[in-house]
Structures are given as structure tokens and as C-alpha cells.
PDB file of C-alpha atoms in Angstrom:
ATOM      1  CA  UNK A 158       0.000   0.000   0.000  1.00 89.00           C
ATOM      2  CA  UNK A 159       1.502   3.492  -1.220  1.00 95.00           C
ATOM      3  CA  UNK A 160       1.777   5.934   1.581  1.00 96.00           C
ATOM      4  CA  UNK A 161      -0.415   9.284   1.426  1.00 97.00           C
ATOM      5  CA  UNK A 162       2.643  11.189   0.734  1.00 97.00           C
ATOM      6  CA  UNK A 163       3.645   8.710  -2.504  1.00 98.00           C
ATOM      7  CA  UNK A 164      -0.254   9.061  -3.633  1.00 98.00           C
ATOM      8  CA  UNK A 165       0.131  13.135  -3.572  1.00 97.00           C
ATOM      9  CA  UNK A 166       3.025  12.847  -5.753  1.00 97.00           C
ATOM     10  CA  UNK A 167       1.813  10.405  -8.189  1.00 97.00           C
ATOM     11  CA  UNK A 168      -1.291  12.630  -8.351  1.00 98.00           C
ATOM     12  CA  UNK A 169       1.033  15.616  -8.615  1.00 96.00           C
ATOM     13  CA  UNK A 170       2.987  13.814 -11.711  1.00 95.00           C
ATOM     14  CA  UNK A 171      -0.205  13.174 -13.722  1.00 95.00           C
ATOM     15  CA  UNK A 172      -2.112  16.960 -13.095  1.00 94.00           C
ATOM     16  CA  UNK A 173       1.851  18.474 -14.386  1.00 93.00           C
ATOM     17  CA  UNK A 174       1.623  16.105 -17.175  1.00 90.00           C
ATOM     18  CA  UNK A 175      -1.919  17.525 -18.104  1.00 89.00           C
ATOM     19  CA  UNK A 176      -0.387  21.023 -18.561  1.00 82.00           C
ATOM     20  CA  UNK A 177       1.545  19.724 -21.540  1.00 72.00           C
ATOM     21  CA  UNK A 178      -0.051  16.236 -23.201  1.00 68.00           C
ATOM     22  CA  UNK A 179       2.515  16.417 -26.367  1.00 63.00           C
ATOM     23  CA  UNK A 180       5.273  16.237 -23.712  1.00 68.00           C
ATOM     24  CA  UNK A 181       4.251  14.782 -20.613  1.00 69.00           C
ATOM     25  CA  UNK A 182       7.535  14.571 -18.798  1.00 78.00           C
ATOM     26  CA  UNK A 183       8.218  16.758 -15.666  1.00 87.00           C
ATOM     27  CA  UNK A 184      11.275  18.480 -14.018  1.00 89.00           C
ATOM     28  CA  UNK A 185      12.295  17.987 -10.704  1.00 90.00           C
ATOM     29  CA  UNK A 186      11.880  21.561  -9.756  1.00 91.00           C
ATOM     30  CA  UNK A 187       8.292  21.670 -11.318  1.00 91.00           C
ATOM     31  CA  UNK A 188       7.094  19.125  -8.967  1.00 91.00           C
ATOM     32  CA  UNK A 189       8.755  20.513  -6.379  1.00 94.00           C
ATOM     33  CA  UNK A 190       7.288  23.761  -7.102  1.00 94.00           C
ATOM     34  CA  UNK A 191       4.084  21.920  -7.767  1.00 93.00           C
ATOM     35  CA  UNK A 192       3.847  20.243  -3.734  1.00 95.00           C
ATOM     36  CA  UNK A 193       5.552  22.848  -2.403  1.00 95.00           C
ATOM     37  CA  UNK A 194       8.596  21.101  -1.126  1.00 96.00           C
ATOM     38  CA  UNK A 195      12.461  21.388  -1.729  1.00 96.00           C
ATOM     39  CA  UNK A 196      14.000  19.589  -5.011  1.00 93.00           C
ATOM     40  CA  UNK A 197      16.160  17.716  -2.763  1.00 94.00           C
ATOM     41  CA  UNK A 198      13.245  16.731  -1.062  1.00 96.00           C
ATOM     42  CA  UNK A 199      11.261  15.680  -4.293  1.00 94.00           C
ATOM     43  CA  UNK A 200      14.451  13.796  -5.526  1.00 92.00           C
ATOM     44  CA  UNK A 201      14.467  11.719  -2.189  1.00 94.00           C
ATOM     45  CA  UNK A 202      10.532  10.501  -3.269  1.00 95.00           C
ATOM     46  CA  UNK A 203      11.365   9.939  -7.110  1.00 93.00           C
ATOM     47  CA  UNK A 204      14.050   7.683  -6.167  1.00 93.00           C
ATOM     48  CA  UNK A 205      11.555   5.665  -4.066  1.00 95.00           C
ATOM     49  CA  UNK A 206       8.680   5.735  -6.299  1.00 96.00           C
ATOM     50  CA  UNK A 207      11.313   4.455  -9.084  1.00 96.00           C
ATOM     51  CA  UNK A 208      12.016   1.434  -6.874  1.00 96.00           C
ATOM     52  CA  UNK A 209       8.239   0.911  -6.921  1.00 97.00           C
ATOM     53  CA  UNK A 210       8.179   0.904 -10.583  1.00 97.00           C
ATOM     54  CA  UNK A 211       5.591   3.971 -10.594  1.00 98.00           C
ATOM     55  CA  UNK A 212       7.708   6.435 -12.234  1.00 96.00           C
ATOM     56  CA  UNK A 213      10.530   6.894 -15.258  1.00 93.00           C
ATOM     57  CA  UNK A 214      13.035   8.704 -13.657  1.00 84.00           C
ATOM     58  CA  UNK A 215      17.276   9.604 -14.342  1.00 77.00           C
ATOM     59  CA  UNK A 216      18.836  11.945 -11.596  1.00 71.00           C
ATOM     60  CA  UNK A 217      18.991  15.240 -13.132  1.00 68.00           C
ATOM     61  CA  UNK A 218      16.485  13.775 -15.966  1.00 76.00           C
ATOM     62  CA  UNK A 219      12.692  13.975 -16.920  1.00 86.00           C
ATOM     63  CA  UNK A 220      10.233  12.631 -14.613  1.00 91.00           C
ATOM     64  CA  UNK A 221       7.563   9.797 -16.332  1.00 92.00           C
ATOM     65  CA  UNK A 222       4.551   8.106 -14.757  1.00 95.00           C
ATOM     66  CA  UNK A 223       5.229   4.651 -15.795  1.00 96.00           C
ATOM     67  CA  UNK A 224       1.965   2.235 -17.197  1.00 96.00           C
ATOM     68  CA  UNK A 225       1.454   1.480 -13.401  1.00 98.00           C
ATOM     69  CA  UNK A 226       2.098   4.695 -11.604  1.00 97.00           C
ATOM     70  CA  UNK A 227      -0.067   6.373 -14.453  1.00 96.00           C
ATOM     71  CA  UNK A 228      -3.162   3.725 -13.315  1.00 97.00           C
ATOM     72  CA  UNK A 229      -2.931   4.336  -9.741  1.00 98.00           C
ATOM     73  CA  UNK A 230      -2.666   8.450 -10.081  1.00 98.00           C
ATOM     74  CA  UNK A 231      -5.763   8.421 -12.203  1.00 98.00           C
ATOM     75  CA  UNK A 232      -7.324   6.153  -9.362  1.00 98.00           C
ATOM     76  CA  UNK A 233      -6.624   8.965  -6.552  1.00 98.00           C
ATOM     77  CA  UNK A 234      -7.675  11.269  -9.721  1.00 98.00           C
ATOM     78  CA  UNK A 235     -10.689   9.595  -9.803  1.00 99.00           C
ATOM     79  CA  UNK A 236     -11.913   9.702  -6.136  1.00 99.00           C
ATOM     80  CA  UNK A 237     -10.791  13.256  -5.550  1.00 99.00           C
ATOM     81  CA  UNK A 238     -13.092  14.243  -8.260  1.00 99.00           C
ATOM     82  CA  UNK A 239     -16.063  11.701  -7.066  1.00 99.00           C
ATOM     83  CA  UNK A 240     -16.062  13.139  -3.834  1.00 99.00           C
ATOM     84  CA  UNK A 241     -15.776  16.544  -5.001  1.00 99.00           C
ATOM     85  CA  UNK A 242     -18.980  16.120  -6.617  1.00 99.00           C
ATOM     86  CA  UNK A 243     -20.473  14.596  -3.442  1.00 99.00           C
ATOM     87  CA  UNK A 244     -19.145  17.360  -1.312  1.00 99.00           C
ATOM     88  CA  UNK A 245     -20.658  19.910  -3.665  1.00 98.00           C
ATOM     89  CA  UNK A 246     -24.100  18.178  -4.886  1.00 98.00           C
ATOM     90  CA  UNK A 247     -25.189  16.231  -1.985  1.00 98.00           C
ATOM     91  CA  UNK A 248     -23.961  18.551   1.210  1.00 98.00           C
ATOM     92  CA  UNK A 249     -23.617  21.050  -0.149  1.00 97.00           C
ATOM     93  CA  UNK A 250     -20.361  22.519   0.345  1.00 98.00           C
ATOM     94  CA  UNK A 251     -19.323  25.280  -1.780  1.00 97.00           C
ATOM     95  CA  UNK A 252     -16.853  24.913  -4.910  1.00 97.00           C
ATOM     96  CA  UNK A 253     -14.361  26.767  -3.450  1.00 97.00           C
ATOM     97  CA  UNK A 254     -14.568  24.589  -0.275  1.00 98.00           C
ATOM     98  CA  UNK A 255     -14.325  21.191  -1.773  1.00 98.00           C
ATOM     99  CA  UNK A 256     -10.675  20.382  -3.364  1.00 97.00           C
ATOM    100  CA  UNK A 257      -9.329  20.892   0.324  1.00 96.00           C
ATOM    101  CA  UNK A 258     -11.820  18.178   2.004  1.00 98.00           C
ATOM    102  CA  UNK A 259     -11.634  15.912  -1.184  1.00 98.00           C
ATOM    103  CA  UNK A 260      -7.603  15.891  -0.423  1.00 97.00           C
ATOM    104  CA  UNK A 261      -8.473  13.954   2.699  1.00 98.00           C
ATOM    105  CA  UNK A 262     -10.790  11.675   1.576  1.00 98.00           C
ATOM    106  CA  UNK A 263      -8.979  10.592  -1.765  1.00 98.00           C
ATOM    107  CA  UNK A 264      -6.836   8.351   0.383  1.00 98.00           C
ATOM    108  CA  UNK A 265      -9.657   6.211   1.423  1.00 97.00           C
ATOM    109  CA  UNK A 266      -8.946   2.876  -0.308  1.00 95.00           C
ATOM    110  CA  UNK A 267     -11.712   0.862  -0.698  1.00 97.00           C
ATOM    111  CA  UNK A 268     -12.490   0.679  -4.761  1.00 95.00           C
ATOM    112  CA  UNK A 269     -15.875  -0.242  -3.576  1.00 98.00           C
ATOM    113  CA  UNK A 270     -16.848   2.459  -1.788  1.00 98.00           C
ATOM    114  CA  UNK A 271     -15.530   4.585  -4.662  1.00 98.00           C
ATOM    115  CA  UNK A 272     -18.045   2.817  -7.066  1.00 98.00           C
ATOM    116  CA  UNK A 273     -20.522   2.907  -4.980  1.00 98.00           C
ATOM    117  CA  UNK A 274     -20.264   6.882  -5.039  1.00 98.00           C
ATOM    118  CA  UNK A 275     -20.042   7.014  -8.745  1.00 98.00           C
ATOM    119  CA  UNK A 276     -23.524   5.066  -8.824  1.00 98.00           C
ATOM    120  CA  UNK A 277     -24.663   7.167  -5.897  1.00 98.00           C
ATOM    121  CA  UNK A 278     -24.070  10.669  -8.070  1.00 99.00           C
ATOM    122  CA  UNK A 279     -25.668   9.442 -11.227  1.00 98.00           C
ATOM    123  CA  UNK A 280     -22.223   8.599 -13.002  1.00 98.00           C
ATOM    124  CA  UNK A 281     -20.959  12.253 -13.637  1.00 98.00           C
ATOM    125  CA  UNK A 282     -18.679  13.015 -15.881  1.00 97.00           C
ATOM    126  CA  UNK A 283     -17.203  16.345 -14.297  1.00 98.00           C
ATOM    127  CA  UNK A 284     -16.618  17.467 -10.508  1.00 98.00           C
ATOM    128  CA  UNK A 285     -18.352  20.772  -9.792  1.00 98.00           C
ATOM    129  CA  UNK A 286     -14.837  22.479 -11.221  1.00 98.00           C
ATOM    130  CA  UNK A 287     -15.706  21.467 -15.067  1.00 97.00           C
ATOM    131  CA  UNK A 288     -12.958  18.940 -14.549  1.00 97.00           C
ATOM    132  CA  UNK A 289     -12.993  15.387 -16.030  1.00 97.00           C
ATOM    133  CA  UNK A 290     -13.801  12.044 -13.801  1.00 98.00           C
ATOM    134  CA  UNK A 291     -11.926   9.221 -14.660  1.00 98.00           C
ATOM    135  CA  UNK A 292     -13.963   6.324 -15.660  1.00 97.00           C
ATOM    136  CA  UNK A 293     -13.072   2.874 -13.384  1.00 96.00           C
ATOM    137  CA  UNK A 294     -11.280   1.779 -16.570  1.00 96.00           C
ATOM    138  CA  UNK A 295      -8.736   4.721 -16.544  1.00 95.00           C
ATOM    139  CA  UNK A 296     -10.675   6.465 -19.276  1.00 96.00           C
ATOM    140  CA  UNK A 297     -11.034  10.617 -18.993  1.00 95.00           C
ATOM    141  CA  UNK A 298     -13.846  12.215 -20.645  1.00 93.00           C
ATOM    142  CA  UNK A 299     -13.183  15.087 -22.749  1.00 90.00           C
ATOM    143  CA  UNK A 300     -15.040  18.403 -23.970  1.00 88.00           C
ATOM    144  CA  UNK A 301     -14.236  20.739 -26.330  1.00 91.00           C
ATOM    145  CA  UNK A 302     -13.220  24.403 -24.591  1.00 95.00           C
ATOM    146  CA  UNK A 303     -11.462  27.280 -25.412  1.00 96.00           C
ATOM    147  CA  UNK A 304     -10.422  29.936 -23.197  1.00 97.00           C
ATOM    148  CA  UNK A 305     -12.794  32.898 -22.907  1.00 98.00           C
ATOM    149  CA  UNK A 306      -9.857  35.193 -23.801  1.00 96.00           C
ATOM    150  CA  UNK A 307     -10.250  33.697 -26.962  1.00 96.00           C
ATOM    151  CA  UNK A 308     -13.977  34.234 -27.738  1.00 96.00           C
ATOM    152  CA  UNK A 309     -14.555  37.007 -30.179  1.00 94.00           C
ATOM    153  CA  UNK A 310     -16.591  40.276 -30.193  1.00 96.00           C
ATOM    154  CA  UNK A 311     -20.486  39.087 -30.716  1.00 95.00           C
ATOM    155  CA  UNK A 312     -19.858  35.422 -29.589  1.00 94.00           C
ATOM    156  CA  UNK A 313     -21.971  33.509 -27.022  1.00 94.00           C
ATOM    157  CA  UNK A 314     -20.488  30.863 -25.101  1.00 96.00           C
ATOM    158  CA  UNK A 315     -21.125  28.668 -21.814  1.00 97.00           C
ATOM    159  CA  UNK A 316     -18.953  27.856 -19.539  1.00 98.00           C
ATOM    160  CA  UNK A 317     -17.540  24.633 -19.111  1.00 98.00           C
ATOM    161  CA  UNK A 318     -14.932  24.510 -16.260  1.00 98.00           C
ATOM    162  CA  UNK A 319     -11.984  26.355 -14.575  1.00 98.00           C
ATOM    163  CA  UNK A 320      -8.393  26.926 -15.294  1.00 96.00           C
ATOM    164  CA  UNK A 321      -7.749  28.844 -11.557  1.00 95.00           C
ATOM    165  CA  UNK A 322      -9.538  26.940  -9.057  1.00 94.00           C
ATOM    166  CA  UNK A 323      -8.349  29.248  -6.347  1.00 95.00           C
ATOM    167  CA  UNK A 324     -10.512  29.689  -3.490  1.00 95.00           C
ATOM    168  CA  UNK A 325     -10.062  33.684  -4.410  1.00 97.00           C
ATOM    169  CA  UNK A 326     -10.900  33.128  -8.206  1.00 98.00           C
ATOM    170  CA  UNK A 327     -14.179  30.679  -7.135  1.00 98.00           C
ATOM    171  CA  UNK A 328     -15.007  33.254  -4.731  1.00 97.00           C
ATOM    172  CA  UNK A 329     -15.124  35.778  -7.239  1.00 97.00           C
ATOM    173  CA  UNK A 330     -16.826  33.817  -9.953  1.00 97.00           C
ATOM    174  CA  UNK A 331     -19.407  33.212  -7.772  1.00 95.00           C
ATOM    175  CA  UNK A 332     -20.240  37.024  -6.662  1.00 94.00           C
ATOM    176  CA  UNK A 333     -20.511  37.731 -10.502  1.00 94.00           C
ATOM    177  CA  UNK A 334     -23.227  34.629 -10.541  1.00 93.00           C
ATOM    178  CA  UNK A 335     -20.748  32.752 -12.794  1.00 96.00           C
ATOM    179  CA  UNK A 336     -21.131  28.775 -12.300  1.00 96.00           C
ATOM    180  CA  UNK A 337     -20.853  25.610 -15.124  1.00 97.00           C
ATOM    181  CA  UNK A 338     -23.234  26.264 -17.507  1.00 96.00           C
ATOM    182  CA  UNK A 339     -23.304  29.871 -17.364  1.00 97.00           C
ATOM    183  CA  UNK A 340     -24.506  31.769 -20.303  1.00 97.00           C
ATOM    184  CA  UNK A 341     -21.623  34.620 -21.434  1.00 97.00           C
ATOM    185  CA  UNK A 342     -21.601  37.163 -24.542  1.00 96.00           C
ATOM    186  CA  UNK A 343     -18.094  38.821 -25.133  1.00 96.00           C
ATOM    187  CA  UNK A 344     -19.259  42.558 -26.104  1.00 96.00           C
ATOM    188  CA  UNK A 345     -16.002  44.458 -26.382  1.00 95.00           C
ATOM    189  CA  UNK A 346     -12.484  44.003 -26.256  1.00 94.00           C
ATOM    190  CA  UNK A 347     -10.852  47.008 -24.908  1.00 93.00           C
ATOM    191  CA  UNK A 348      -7.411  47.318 -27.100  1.00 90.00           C
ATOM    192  CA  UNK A 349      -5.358  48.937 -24.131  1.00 91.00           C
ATOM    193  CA  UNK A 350      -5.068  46.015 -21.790  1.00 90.00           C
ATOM    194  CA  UNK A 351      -6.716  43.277 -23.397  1.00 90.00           C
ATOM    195  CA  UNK A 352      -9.997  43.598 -20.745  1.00 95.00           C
ATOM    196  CA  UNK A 353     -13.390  42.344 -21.960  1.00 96.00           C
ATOM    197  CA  UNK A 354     -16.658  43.690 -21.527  1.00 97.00           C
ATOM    198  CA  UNK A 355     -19.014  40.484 -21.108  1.00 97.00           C
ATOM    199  CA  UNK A 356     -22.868  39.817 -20.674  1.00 96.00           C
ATOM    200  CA  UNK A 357     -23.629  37.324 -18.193  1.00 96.00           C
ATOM    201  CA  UNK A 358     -27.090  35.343 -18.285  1.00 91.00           C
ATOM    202  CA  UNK A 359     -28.576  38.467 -20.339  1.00 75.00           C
ATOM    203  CA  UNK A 360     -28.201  40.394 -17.255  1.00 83.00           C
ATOM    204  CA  UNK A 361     -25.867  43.764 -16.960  1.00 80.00           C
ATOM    205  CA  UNK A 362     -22.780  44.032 -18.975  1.00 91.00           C
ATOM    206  CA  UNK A 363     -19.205  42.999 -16.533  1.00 94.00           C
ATOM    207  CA  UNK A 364     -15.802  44.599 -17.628  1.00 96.00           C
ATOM    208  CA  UNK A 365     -13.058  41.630 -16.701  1.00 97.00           C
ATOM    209  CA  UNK A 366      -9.157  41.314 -17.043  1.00 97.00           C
ATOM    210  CA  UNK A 367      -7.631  39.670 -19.282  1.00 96.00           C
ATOM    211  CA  UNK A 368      -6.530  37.304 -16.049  1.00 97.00           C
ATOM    212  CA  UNK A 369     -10.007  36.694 -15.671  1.00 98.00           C
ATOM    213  CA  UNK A 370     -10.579  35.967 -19.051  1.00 97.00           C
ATOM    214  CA  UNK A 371      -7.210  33.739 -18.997  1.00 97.00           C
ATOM    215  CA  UNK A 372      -8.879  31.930 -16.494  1.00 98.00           C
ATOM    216  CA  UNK A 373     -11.979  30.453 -17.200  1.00 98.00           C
ATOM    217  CA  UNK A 374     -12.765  27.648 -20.029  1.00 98.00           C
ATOM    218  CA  UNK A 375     -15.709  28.306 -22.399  1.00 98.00           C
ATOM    219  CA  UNK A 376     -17.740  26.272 -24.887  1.00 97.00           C
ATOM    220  CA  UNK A 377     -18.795  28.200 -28.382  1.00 93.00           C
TER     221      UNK A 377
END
């Protein structure tokens, strides 16, 4: 049985990879930078996840999930999500209060209990974030999304899920009535900074950053 610090880092490995799926490998000093620990540190858990056969891994080298580290990280992928979801849609916790519970509860091993949920919540296919929930098999469901940055003058879109899930960012989305399935109309683009002027729900026109905008996933 992996220890919860080896399950945080396998986790860790596959959410880098995400970032870049052409080239999944990961530095050292991004994971360390990812968990918030000293390379040394990091180094001293590759070495012993590489004796477990759950990572591809040279000193000084790239960092690879092997076949077997990449199944078990999608597992603990798979459960944070689930219970996400329950946290959210059956006790109603708040988006922004989730990720930090569902980081406890992830650890809980029984692959029943995990199915059980997934049956319990209707089989979803994203956590309240717009994220994907890995399927038992190791599957990930995918949805076409573009960044609203990206949306043109004129062009209705929904939103599908977040790039920033910071407490702040969820927060903030949430003041401004923005949720999953939100409604948004990009009205302007002001030229100085980038900033967009945005209808939400056909209620009053929003100005946002470009941050903002940077932040949030859309579907045309």
C-alpha cells in the first residue's frame, strides 16, 4: 500500500503532465514547485517511487509516470473528483470549499466504496470544477473548450470549467453569478489592456481582465 505522501506525488505527476499532453515529462523543480517542497526533497521521493516501478526517472532527468504509476494516479484522480462532486451536490459545500476536504478523503482505499459513489451521483462526468472524472477503466472524458480570452466580439459561449480553481478566483466567480453552464456574450475588447466587456445570463454588462478571461474555459 503506497503511503499518502507517494499518492500526492503520483497525483502531482499526472495533473503536471496535463499542462503539456505532447510532452508529458516533468522536471524535478516543477514538482517541487508543484507540492511545495524542496527539489532535494522531491528527488528523495522519485528515487523511491522508481524502486516501486511507478515512475521513469534519471537523476537530473525527466520525470515519467510509468503504465502502473499512471493507473494508480488516475485512481486517486478519480476519487478526488467523485467526492468533489459529493461534497458539492449532496452537502452542499461550496466549490471553493471542496478540493481541500476531497484531499483527505482521496486516500480512502476501498475501490468499492468509490463505485458505490459514482452510482450514488448518477455517473458524472465532471466534478463541480468542469474537470474530467476518470472512468473505473482509466478512461477521462473530454469536452471541447477554449479559453474565454479567446472568444470574439459578438460570440456567445457557456462555460464549461476552470483553469484557476483558487478559493479567491471561485469566490469571485461566484459574486458575478458565474457557475458551469453559465450563459456569457463577449461585447467588447478594450485594445489597451486586453480587458473584456461580457454579458452574463442576459443580465448587466461585466468589464473583466484579461486574467479573468485567462482563467476560465468556455464552450462556443
Amino acid at each position: 500500500m503506497l503511503s499518502y505522501t507517494e499518492e500526492n506525488y503520483l497525483k502531482a505527476l499526472l495533473m503536471l503532465s496535463f499542462q503539456n499532453e505532447e510532452k508529458p515529462e516533468v522536471g524535478t523543480n516543477d514538482m517541487a514547485a508543484y507540492l511545495g517542497v524542496k527539489p532535494a526533497t522531491a528527488t528523495d521521493m522519485l528515487k523511491k517511487l522508481k524502486e516501486k516501478e511507478l515512475v521513469l526517472y534519471e537523476k537530473y532527468g525527466k520525470i515519467l509516470l510509468s503504465d502502473l504509476g499512471r493507473k494508480k494516479a488516475t485512481a486517486i484522480l478519480r476519487k478526488h473528483r467523485l467526492w468533489e462532486t459529493f461534497l458539492y451536490k449532496k452537502l452542499d459545500f461550496s466549490w471553493d470549499e471542496v478540493h481541500e476536504v476531497a484531499e483527505q478523503l482521496e486516500h480512502i482505499q476501498s475501490e468499492k466504496l468509490v463505485n458505490k459513489l459514482e452510482e450514488y451521483l448518477d455517473f458524472p462526468e465532471f466534478d463541480p470544477h468542469g474537470d474530467p472524472i476518470p472512468k473505473a477503466n482509466g478512461d477521462i472524458p473530454s469536452i471541447d473548450k477554449t479559453l474565454l480570452s479567446a472568444v470574439t466580439i459578438g460570440e456567445a459561449c457557456k462555460v464549461v470549467a476552470v483553469k484557476d480553481t483558487s478559493a479567491l478566483f471561485l469566490q469571485y466567480l461566484e459574486k458575478l453569478k458565474i457557475t458551469i453552464g453559465t450563459k456569457i456574450k463577449v461585447t467588447e475588447v478594450i485594445d489597451f489592456d486586453g480587458s473584456l466587456n461580457i454579458q452574463i445570463e442576459n443580465a448587466a454588462t461585466r468589464s473583466v481582465s484579461m486574467k479573468f478571461a485567462d482563467s476560465l474555459f468556455v464552450k462556443r
